[in-house]
Amino acid sequence: MARVTGWIYEKECDVFKWVNGRLQHRLLDKYFNVITHIGGATCTILTTLLLLLTIPADLKKFAAAGILSLILSHIPVAISKKCYPRKRPYLMIAGTKTFSNPLKDHSFPSGHTTAIFSVIIPLAFIHPGLLTLLLPLGLSVGISRMYLGLHYPTDVLAGMILGISSGIFSVFLLNVYLVPYFL
Protein backbone atom coordinates (compact mmCIF):
# COMPACT_ATOMS: atom_id res chain seq x y z
CA MET A 1 0.00 0.00 0.00
CA ALA A 2 2.84 2.40 0.78
CA ARG A 3 4.27 1.84 -2.71
CA VAL A 4 0.93 2.71 -4.30
CA THR A 5 0.45 5.87 -2.26
CA GLY A 6 4.07 6.84 -2.92
CA TRP A 7 3.55 6.36 -6.65
CA ILE A 8 0.32 8.42 -6.58
CA TYR A 9 2.05 11.18 -4.63
CA GLU A 10 4.94 11.21 -7.11
CA LYS A 11 2.56 11.48 -10.09
CA GLU A 12 0.45 14.18 -8.52
CA CYS A 13 3.61 16.14 -7.68
CA ASP A 14 4.55 15.91 -11.37
CA VAL A 15 1.16 17.33 -12.37
CA PHE A 16 1.40 19.99 -9.65
CA LYS A 17 4.91 21.03 -10.78
CA TRP A 18 3.74 21.29 -14.38
CA VAL A 19 0.77 23.52 -13.49
CA ASN A 20 2.68 25.53 -10.89
CA GLY A 21 6.01 25.82 -12.62
CA ARG A 22 5.91 25.19 -16.34
CA LEU A 23 2.53 26.75 -17.02
CA GLN A 24 3.59 30.10 -15.53
CA HIS A 25 2.95 33.25 -17.57
CA ARG A 26 2.27 36.83 -16.50
CA LEU A 27 -1.21 36.81 -18.14
CA LEU A 28 -2.05 33.56 -16.35
CA ASP A 29 -0.77 35.10 -13.10
CA LYS A 30 -3.41 37.82 -13.42
CA TYR A 31 -6.16 35.46 -14.58
CA PHE A 32 -5.67 32.86 -11.84
CA ASN A 33 -5.22 35.51 -9.13
CA VAL A 34 -8.68 36.83 -10.02
CA ILE A 35 -10.52 33.61 -10.89
CA THR A 36 -9.48 31.85 -7.68
CA HIS A 37 -11.60 34.28 -5.62
CA ILE A 38 -14.75 33.20 -7.47
CA GLY A 39 -14.51 29.97 -5.47
CA GLY A 40 -14.05 31.81 -2.19
CA ALA A 41 -16.68 32.05 0.52
CA THR A 42 -17.54 35.69 -0.11
CA CYS A 43 -18.23 35.25 -3.81
CA THR A 44 -20.08 31.94 -3.62
CA ILE A 45 -22.28 33.00 -0.71
CA LEU A 46 -23.11 36.41 -2.21
CA THR A 47 -23.82 34.88 -5.63
CA THR A 48 -26.26 32.31 -4.28
CA LEU A 49 -28.00 34.90 -2.07
CA LEU A 50 -28.24 37.35 -4.98
CA LEU A 51 -29.73 34.63 -7.17
CA LEU A 52 -32.22 33.72 -4.46
CA LEU A 53 -33.39 37.34 -4.36
CA THR A 54 -33.47 38.02 -8.10
CA ILE A 55 -34.41 34.95 -10.13
CA PRO A 56 -38.03 34.06 -10.94
CA ALA A 57 -39.99 32.26 -8.22
CA ASP A 58 -40.17 28.98 -10.12
CA LEU A 59 -36.34 28.82 -10.22
CA LYS A 60 -35.63 29.88 -6.62
CA LYS A 61 -35.33 26.27 -5.54
CA PHE A 62 -32.08 26.04 -7.54
CA ALA A 63 -30.60 29.05 -5.76
CA ALA A 64 -31.77 27.54 -2.46
CA ALA A 65 -30.11 24.27 -3.51
CA GLY A 66 -26.88 26.21 -4.10
CA ILE A 67 -27.01 27.62 -0.57
CA LEU A 68 -27.83 24.22 0.92
CA SER A 69 -25.08 22.65 -1.16
CA LEU A 70 -22.52 25.17 0.08
CA ILE A 71 -23.45 24.41 3.67
CA LEU A 72 -23.52 20.64 3.24
CA SER A 73 -20.29 20.48 1.23
CA HIS A 74 -18.24 22.35 3.78
CA ILE A 75 -19.01 20.01 6.65
CA PRO A 76 -16.83 17.23 5.14
CA VAL A 77 -14.25 19.86 4.09
CA ALA A 78 -13.87 21.04 7.68
CA ILE A 79 -13.75 17.47 9.02
CA SER A 80 -11.23 16.34 6.37
CA LYS A 81 -8.90 19.26 7.05
CA LYS A 82 -8.84 18.22 10.73
CA CYS A 83 -8.55 14.45 10.13
CA TYR A 84 -6.05 14.63 7.25
CA PRO A 85 -3.63 17.42 8.16
CA ARG A 86 -1.88 17.62 4.81
CA LYS A 87 0.59 20.46 4.44
CA ARG A 88 0.17 22.74 1.47
CA PRO A 89 2.45 22.05 -1.50
CA TYR A 90 4.32 25.35 -1.24
CA LEU A 91 5.49 24.17 2.20
CA MET A 92 6.52 20.70 0.95
CA ILE A 93 7.80 21.03 -2.62
CA ALA A 94 10.97 23.04 -3.17
CA GLY A 95 10.70 25.71 -5.84
CA THR A 96 6.92 26.04 -5.65
CA LYS A 97 5.75 29.41 -6.90
CA THR A 98 3.24 31.04 -4.61
CA PHE A 99 1.75 34.48 -4.42
CA SER A 100 0.94 36.99 -1.69
CA ASN A 101 -0.49 35.79 1.60
CA PRO A 102 -0.58 32.03 1.01
CA LEU A 103 -2.95 30.08 3.24
CA LYS A 104 -1.51 28.35 6.27
CA ASP A 105 -4.22 25.79 7.10
CA HIS A 106 -4.29 22.25 5.72
CA SER A 107 -4.71 21.63 2.01
CA PHE A 108 -6.99 18.58 1.75
CA PRO A 109 -9.54 19.05 0.23
CA SER A 110 -9.71 22.32 -1.70
CA GLY A 111 -12.47 24.44 -0.17
CA HIS A 112 -12.54 26.88 -3.10
CA THR A 113 -13.02 24.04 -5.58
CA THR A 114 -15.68 22.46 -3.38
CA ALA A 115 -17.54 25.76 -3.11
CA ILE A 116 -17.57 26.60 -6.81
CA PHE A 117 -18.77 23.14 -7.83
CA SER A 118 -21.39 23.06 -5.07
CA VAL A 119 -22.86 26.25 -6.55
CA ILE A 120 -22.55 25.55 -10.29
CA ILE A 121 -24.16 22.11 -10.20
CA PRO A 122 -27.56 23.34 -8.89
CA LEU A 123 -27.40 26.21 -11.41
CA ALA A 124 -26.79 23.74 -14.22
CA PHE A 125 -30.10 22.08 -13.31
CA ILE A 126 -31.87 25.34 -14.26
CA HIS A 127 -30.54 25.03 -17.77
CA PRO A 128 -28.08 22.26 -18.70
CA GLY A 129 -26.61 24.51 -21.41
CA LEU A 130 -25.15 26.63 -18.60
CA LEU A 131 -22.60 23.88 -18.05
CA THR A 132 -20.72 25.05 -21.15
CA LEU A 133 -19.98 28.27 -19.24
CA LEU A 134 -19.98 27.05 -15.65
CA LEU A 135 -17.82 23.94 -16.02
CA PRO A 136 -14.80 25.85 -17.44
CA LEU A 137 -15.27 28.36 -14.62
CA GLY A 138 -15.18 25.60 -11.99
CA LEU A 139 -12.20 23.92 -13.62
CA SER A 140 -10.38 27.28 -13.76
CA VAL A 141 -10.88 27.75 -10.03
CA GLY A 142 -9.50 24.24 -9.41
CA ILE A 143 -6.48 24.81 -11.64
CA SER A 144 -5.88 28.19 -10.01
CA ARG A 145 -5.45 26.49 -6.64
CA MET A 146 -2.53 24.46 -8.04
CA TYR A 147 -1.17 27.36 -10.09
CA LEU A 148 -1.01 29.49 -6.93
CA GLY A 149 0.85 26.72 -5.06
CA LEU A 150 -1.94 26.06 -2.57
CA HIS A 151 -3.28 22.61 -3.47
CA TYR A 152 -2.25 19.27 -4.88
CA PRO A 153 -4.28 17.76 -7.75
CA THR A 154 -5.97 15.27 -5.38
CA ASP A 155 -7.05 18.18 -3.14
CA VAL A 156 -8.74 19.74 -6.16
CA LEU A 157 -10.24 16.43 -7.32
CA ALA A 158 -11.65 15.75 -3.85
CA GLY A 159 -13.13 19.27 -3.81
CA MET A 160 -14.75 18.66 -7.19
CA ILE A 161 -16.26 15.38 -6.01
CA LEU A 162 -17.57 16.93 -2.79
CA GLY A 163 -19.03 19.95 -4.61
CA ILE A 164 -20.67 17.92 -7.37
CA SER A 165 -22.08 15.40 -4.90
CA SER A 166 -23.49 18.03 -2.56
CA GLY A 167 -24.94 19.96 -5.51
CA ILE A 168 -26.79 16.94 -6.85
CA PHE A 169 -27.91 15.88 -3.37
CA SER A 170 -29.19 19.37 -2.56
CA VAL A 171 -31.23 19.63 -5.76
CA PHE A 172 -32.69 16.18 -5.08
CA LEU A 173 -33.42 17.01 -1.43
CA LEU A 174 -35.14 20.29 -2.26
CA ASN A 175 -37.13 18.86 -5.16
CA VAL A 176 -38.34 15.75 -3.40
CA TYR A 177 -38.68 16.74 0.23
CA LEU A 178 -38.47 20.45 0.95
CA VAL A 179 -39.89 22.42 -2.00
CA PRO A 180 -43.51 21.40 -1.46
CA TYR A 181 -43.31 22.70 2.10
CA PHE A 182 -41.09 25.77 1.99
CA LEU A 183 -40.83 27.28 -1.51
mmCIF file of C-alpha atoms in Angstrom:
data_model
loop_
_atom_site.group_PDB
_atom_site.id
_atom_site.type_symbol
_atom_site.label_atom_id
_atom_site.label_comp_id
_atom_site.label_asym_id
_atom_site.label_seq_id
_atom_site.Cartn_x
_atom_site.Cartn_y
_atom_site.Cartn_z
ATOM 1 C CA MET A 1 0.000 0.000 0.000
ATOM 2 C CA ALA A 2 2.845 2.398 0.784
ATOM 3 C CA ARG A 3 4.269 1.845 -2.709
ATOM 4 C CA VAL A 4 0.927 2.713 -4.300
ATOM 5 C CA THR A 5 0.455 5.873 -2.257
ATOM 6 C CA GLY A 6 4.070 6.843 -2.918
ATOM 7 C CA TRP A 7 3.554 6.364 -6.653
ATOM 8 C CA ILE A 8 0.318 8.416 -6.583
ATOM 9 C CA TYR A 9 2.054 11.183 -4.632
ATOM 10 C CA GLU A 10 4.940 11.215 -7.111
ATOM 11 C CA LYS A 11 2.556 11.478 -10.088
ATOM 12 C CA GLU A 12 0.454 14.182 -8.517
ATOM 13 C CA CYS A 13 3.607 16.143 -7.676
ATOM 14 C CA ASP A 14 4.549 15.909 -11.367
ATOM 15 C CA VAL A 15 1.159 17.333 -12.370
ATOM 16 C CA PHE A 16 1.401 19.986 -9.653
ATOM 17 C CA LYS A 17 4.907 21.030 -10.782
ATOM 18 C CA TRP A 18 3.743 21.289 -14.383
ATOM 19 C CA VAL A 19 0.774 23.523 -13.490
ATOM 20 C CA ASN A 20 2.679 25.531 -10.886
ATOM 21 C CA GLY A 21 6.014 25.816 -12.621
ATOM 22 C CA ARG A 22 5.912 25.188 -16.336
ATOM 23 C CA LEU A 23 2.525 26.755 -17.019
ATOM 24 C CA GLN A 24 3.591 30.104 -15.530
ATOM 25 C CA HIS A 25 2.955 33.249 -17.571
ATOM 26 C CA ARG A 26 2.265 36.834 -16.504
ATOM 27 C CA LEU A 27 -1.210 36.805 -18.136
ATOM 28 C CA LEU A 28 -2.051 33.559 -16.347
ATOM 29 C CA ASP A 29 -0.774 35.096 -13.103
ATOM 30 C CA LYS A 30 -3.414 37.822 -13.425
ATOM 31 C CA TYR A 31 -6.158 35.462 -14.581
ATOM 32 C CA PHE A 32 -5.671 32.861 -11.844
ATOM 33 C CA ASN A 33 -5.216 35.506 -9.134
ATOM 34 C CA VAL A 34 -8.683 36.826 -10.019
ATOM 35 C CA ILE A 35 -10.520 33.614 -10.888
ATOM 36 C CA THR A 36 -9.481 31.855 -7.682
ATOM 37 C CA HIS A 37 -11.604 34.284 -5.617
ATOM 38 C CA ILE A 38 -14.754 33.203 -7.470
ATOM 39 C CA GLY A 39 -14.506 29.966 -5.475
ATOM 40 C CA GLY A 40 -14.048 31.812 -2.188
ATOM 41 C CA ALA A 41 -16.683 32.046 0.524
ATOM 42 C CA THR A 42 -17.536 35.692 -0.111
ATOM 43 C CA CYS A 43 -18.229 35.249 -3.815
ATOM 44 C CA THR A 44 -20.080 31.936 -3.621
ATOM 45 C CA ILE A 45 -22.284 33.005 -0.707
ATOM 46 C CA LEU A 46 -23.106 36.412 -2.215
ATOM 47 C CA THR A 47 -23.821 34.878 -5.632
ATOM 48 C CA THR A 48 -26.258 32.314 -4.279
ATOM 49 C CA LEU A 49 -28.000 34.897 -2.072
ATOM 50 C CA LEU A 50 -28.241 37.346 -4.976
ATOM 51 C CA LEU A 51 -29.733 34.633 -7.170
ATOM 52 C CA LEU A 52 -32.216 33.717 -4.459
ATOM 53 C CA LEU A 53 -33.393 37.336 -4.358
ATOM 54 C CA THR A 54 -33.470 38.020 -8.102
ATOM 55 C CA ILE A 55 -34.410 34.950 -10.134
ATOM 56 C CA PRO A 56 -38.032 34.059 -10.939
ATOM 57 C CA ALA A 57 -39.986 32.261 -8.224
ATOM 58 C CA ASP A 58 -40.167 28.980 -10.118
ATOM 59 C CA LEU A 59 -36.341 28.824 -10.217
ATOM 60 C CA LYS A 60 -35.634 29.884 -6.624
ATOM 61 C CA LYS A 61 -35.328 26.268 -5.543
ATOM 62 C CA PHE A 62 -32.083 26.035 -7.536
ATOM 63 C CA ALA A 63 -30.601 29.047 -5.758
ATOM 64 C CA ALA A 64 -31.766 27.539 -2.463
ATOM 65 C CA ALA A 65 -30.115 24.273 -3.512
ATOM 66 C CA GLY A 66 -26.877 26.213 -4.098
ATOM 67 C CA ILE A 67 -27.013 27.622 -0.568
ATOM 68 C CA LEU A 68 -27.831 24.225 0.918
ATOM 69 C CA SER A 69 -25.081 22.646 -1.164
ATOM 70 C CA LEU A 70 -22.519 25.173 0.084
ATOM 71 C CA ILE A 71 -23.448 24.409 3.667
ATOM 72 C CA LEU A 72 -23.520 20.635 3.242
ATOM 73 C CA SER A 73 -20.293 20.484 1.231
ATOM 74 C CA HIS A 74 -18.242 22.346 3.779
ATOM 75 C CA ILE A 75 -19.012 20.007 6.649
ATOM 76 C CA PRO A 76 -16.826 17.232 5.142
ATOM 77 C CA VAL A 77 -14.252 19.864 4.086
ATOM 78 C CA ALA A 78 -13.869 21.040 7.682
ATOM 79 C CA ILE A 79 -13.747 17.472 9.015
ATOM 80 C CA SER A 80 -11.226 16.341 6.372
ATOM 81 C CA LYS A 81 -8.900 19.259 7.045
ATOM 82 C CA LYS A 82 -8.841 18.217 10.728
ATOM 83 C CA CYS A 83 -8.548 14.453 10.133
ATOM 84 C CA TYR A 84 -6.046 14.625 7.254
ATOM 85 C CA PRO A 85 -3.627 17.422 8.157
ATOM 86 C CA ARG A 86 -1.879 17.624 4.805
ATOM 87 C CA LYS A 87 0.593 20.455 4.440
ATOM 88 C CA ARG A 88 0.168 22.739 1.468
ATOM 89 C CA PRO A 89 2.449 22.050 -1.503
ATOM 90 C CA TYR A 90 4.322 25.351 -1.236
ATOM 91 C CA LEU A 91 5.489 24.167 2.201
ATOM 92 C CA MET A 92 6.524 20.704 0.951
ATOM 93 C CA ILE A 93 7.805 21.031 -2.619
ATOM 94 C CA ALA A 94 10.969 23.044 -3.169
ATOM 95 C CA GLY A 95 10.696 25.711 -5.842
ATOM 96 C CA THR A 96 6.922 26.038 -5.648
ATOM 97 C CA LYS A 97 5.747 29.410 -6.896
ATOM 98 C CA THR A 98 3.242 31.038 -4.608
ATOM 99 C CA PHE A 99 1.748 34.484 -4.421
ATOM 100 C CA SER A 100 0.940 36.988 -1.690
ATOM 101 C CA ASN A 101 -0.492 35.788 1.603
ATOM 102 C CA PRO A 102 -0.577 32.027 1.014
ATOM 103 C CA LEU A 103 -2.949 30.083 3.237
ATOM 104 C CA LYS A 104 -1.508 28.349 6.271
ATOM 105 C CA ASP A 105 -4.221 25.787 7.099
ATOM 106 C CA HIS A 106 -4.290 22.251 5.719
ATOM 107 C CA SER A 107 -4.711 21.628 2.008
ATOM 108 C CA PHE A 108 -6.994 18.579 1.748
ATOM 109 C CA PRO A 109 -9.540 19.052 0.227
ATOM 110 C CA SER A 110 -9.707 22.322 -1.703
ATOM 111 C CA GLY A 111 -12.470 24.435 -0.170
ATOM 112 C CA HIS A 112 -12.538 26.876 -3.097
ATOM 113 C CA THR A 113 -13.016 24.042 -5.584
ATOM 114 C CA THR A 114 -15.681 22.462 -3.377
ATOM 115 C CA ALA A 115 -17.537 25.762 -3.110
ATOM 116 C CA ILE A 116 -17.571 26.599 -6.812
ATOM 117 C CA PHE A 117 -18.774 23.140 -7.825
ATOM 118 C CA SER A 118 -21.390 23.060 -5.066
ATOM 119 C CA VAL A 119 -22.861 26.253 -6.552
ATOM 120 C CA ILE A 120 -22.547 25.549 -10.290
ATOM 121 C CA ILE A 121 -24.160 22.110 -10.198
ATOM 122 C CA PRO A 122 -27.563 23.340 -8.894
ATOM 123 C CA LEU A 123 -27.396 26.212 -11.409
ATOM 124 C CA ALA A 124 -26.794 23.736 -14.217
ATOM 125 C CA PHE A 125 -30.097 22.081 -13.312
ATOM 126 C CA ILE A 126 -31.869 25.341 -14.260
ATOM 127 C CA HIS A 127 -30.545 25.034 -17.769
ATOM 128 C CA PRO A 128 -28.081 22.257 -18.702
ATOM 129 C CA GLY A 129 -26.614 24.506 -21.408
ATOM 130 C CA LEU A 130 -25.155 26.633 -18.603
ATOM 131 C CA LEU A 131 -22.599 23.879 -18.049
ATOM 132 C CA THR A 132 -20.719 25.052 -21.152
ATOM 133 C CA LEU A 133 -19.985 28.275 -19.238
ATOM 134 C CA LEU A 134 -19.978 27.046 -15.645
ATOM 135 C CA LEU A 135 -17.821 23.937 -16.022
ATOM 136 C CA PRO A 136 -14.802 25.852 -17.440
ATOM 137 C CA LEU A 137 -15.271 28.361 -14.617
ATOM 138 C CA GLY A 138 -15.184 25.601 -11.990
ATOM 139 C CA LEU A 139 -12.196 23.920 -13.617
ATOM 140 C CA SER A 140 -10.377 27.277 -13.761
ATOM 141 C CA VAL A 141 -10.881 27.746 -10.029
ATOM 142 C CA GLY A 142 -9.503 24.245 -9.406
ATOM 143 C CA ILE A 143 -6.476 24.806 -11.641
ATOM 144 C CA SER A 144 -5.881 28.193 -10.007
ATOM 145 C CA ARG A 145 -5.450 26.493 -6.645
ATOM 146 C CA MET A 146 -2.527 24.463 -8.039
ATOM 147 C CA TYR A 147 -1.174 27.361 -10.093
ATOM 148 C CA LEU A 148 -1.008 29.486 -6.931
ATOM 149 C CA GLY A 149 0.853 26.722 -5.058
ATOM 150 C CA LEU A 150 -1.940 26.065 -2.574
ATOM 151 C CA HIS A 151 -3.277 22.608 -3.473
ATOM 152 C CA TYR A 152 -2.247 19.269 -4.885
ATOM 153 C CA PRO A 153 -4.280 17.757 -7.751
ATOM 154 C CA THR A 154 -5.965 15.272 -5.376
ATOM 155 C CA ASP A 155 -7.051 18.176 -3.142
ATOM 156 C CA VAL A 156 -8.740 19.735 -6.163
ATOM 157 C CA LEU A 157 -10.239 16.426 -7.319
ATOM 158 C CA ALA A 158 -11.653 15.752 -3.845
ATOM 159 C CA GLY A 159 -13.129 19.267 -3.813
ATOM 160 C CA MET A 160 -14.751 18.662 -7.195
ATOM 161 C CA ILE A 161 -16.261 15.379 -6.012
ATOM 162 C CA LEU A 162 -17.569 16.930 -2.789
ATOM 163 C CA GLY A 163 -19.029 19.946 -4.605
ATOM 164 C CA ILE A 164 -20.673 17.924 -7.371
ATOM 165 C CA SER A 165 -22.083 15.397 -4.896
ATOM 166 C CA SER A 166 -23.489 18.031 -2.560
ATOM 167 C CA GLY A 167 -24.936 19.963 -5.511
ATOM 168 C CA ILE A 168 -26.791 16.938 -6.847
ATOM 169 C CA PHE A 169 -27.908 15.876 -3.366
ATOM 170 C CA SER A 170 -29.185 19.373 -2.563
ATOM 171 C CA VAL A 171 -31.230 19.630 -5.764
ATOM 172 C CA PHE A 172 -32.692 16.178 -5.081
ATOM 173 C CA LEU A 173 -33.422 17.010 -1.433
ATOM 174 C CA LEU A 174 -35.142 20.294 -2.257
ATOM 175 C CA ASN A 175 -37.132 18.864 -5.162
ATOM 176 C CA VAL A 176 -38.343 15.753 -3.403
ATOM 177 C CA TYR A 177 -38.678 16.743 0.234
ATOM 178 C CA LEU A 178 -38.466 20.448 0.947
ATOM 179 C CA VAL A 179 -39.893 22.416 -2.002
ATOM 180 C CA PRO A 180 -43.514 21.396 -1.462
ATOM 181 C CA TYR A 181 -43.314 22.699 2.099
ATOM 182 C CA PHE A 182 -41.089 25.768 1.988
ATOM 183 C CA LEU A 183 -40.834 27.277 -1.512
#
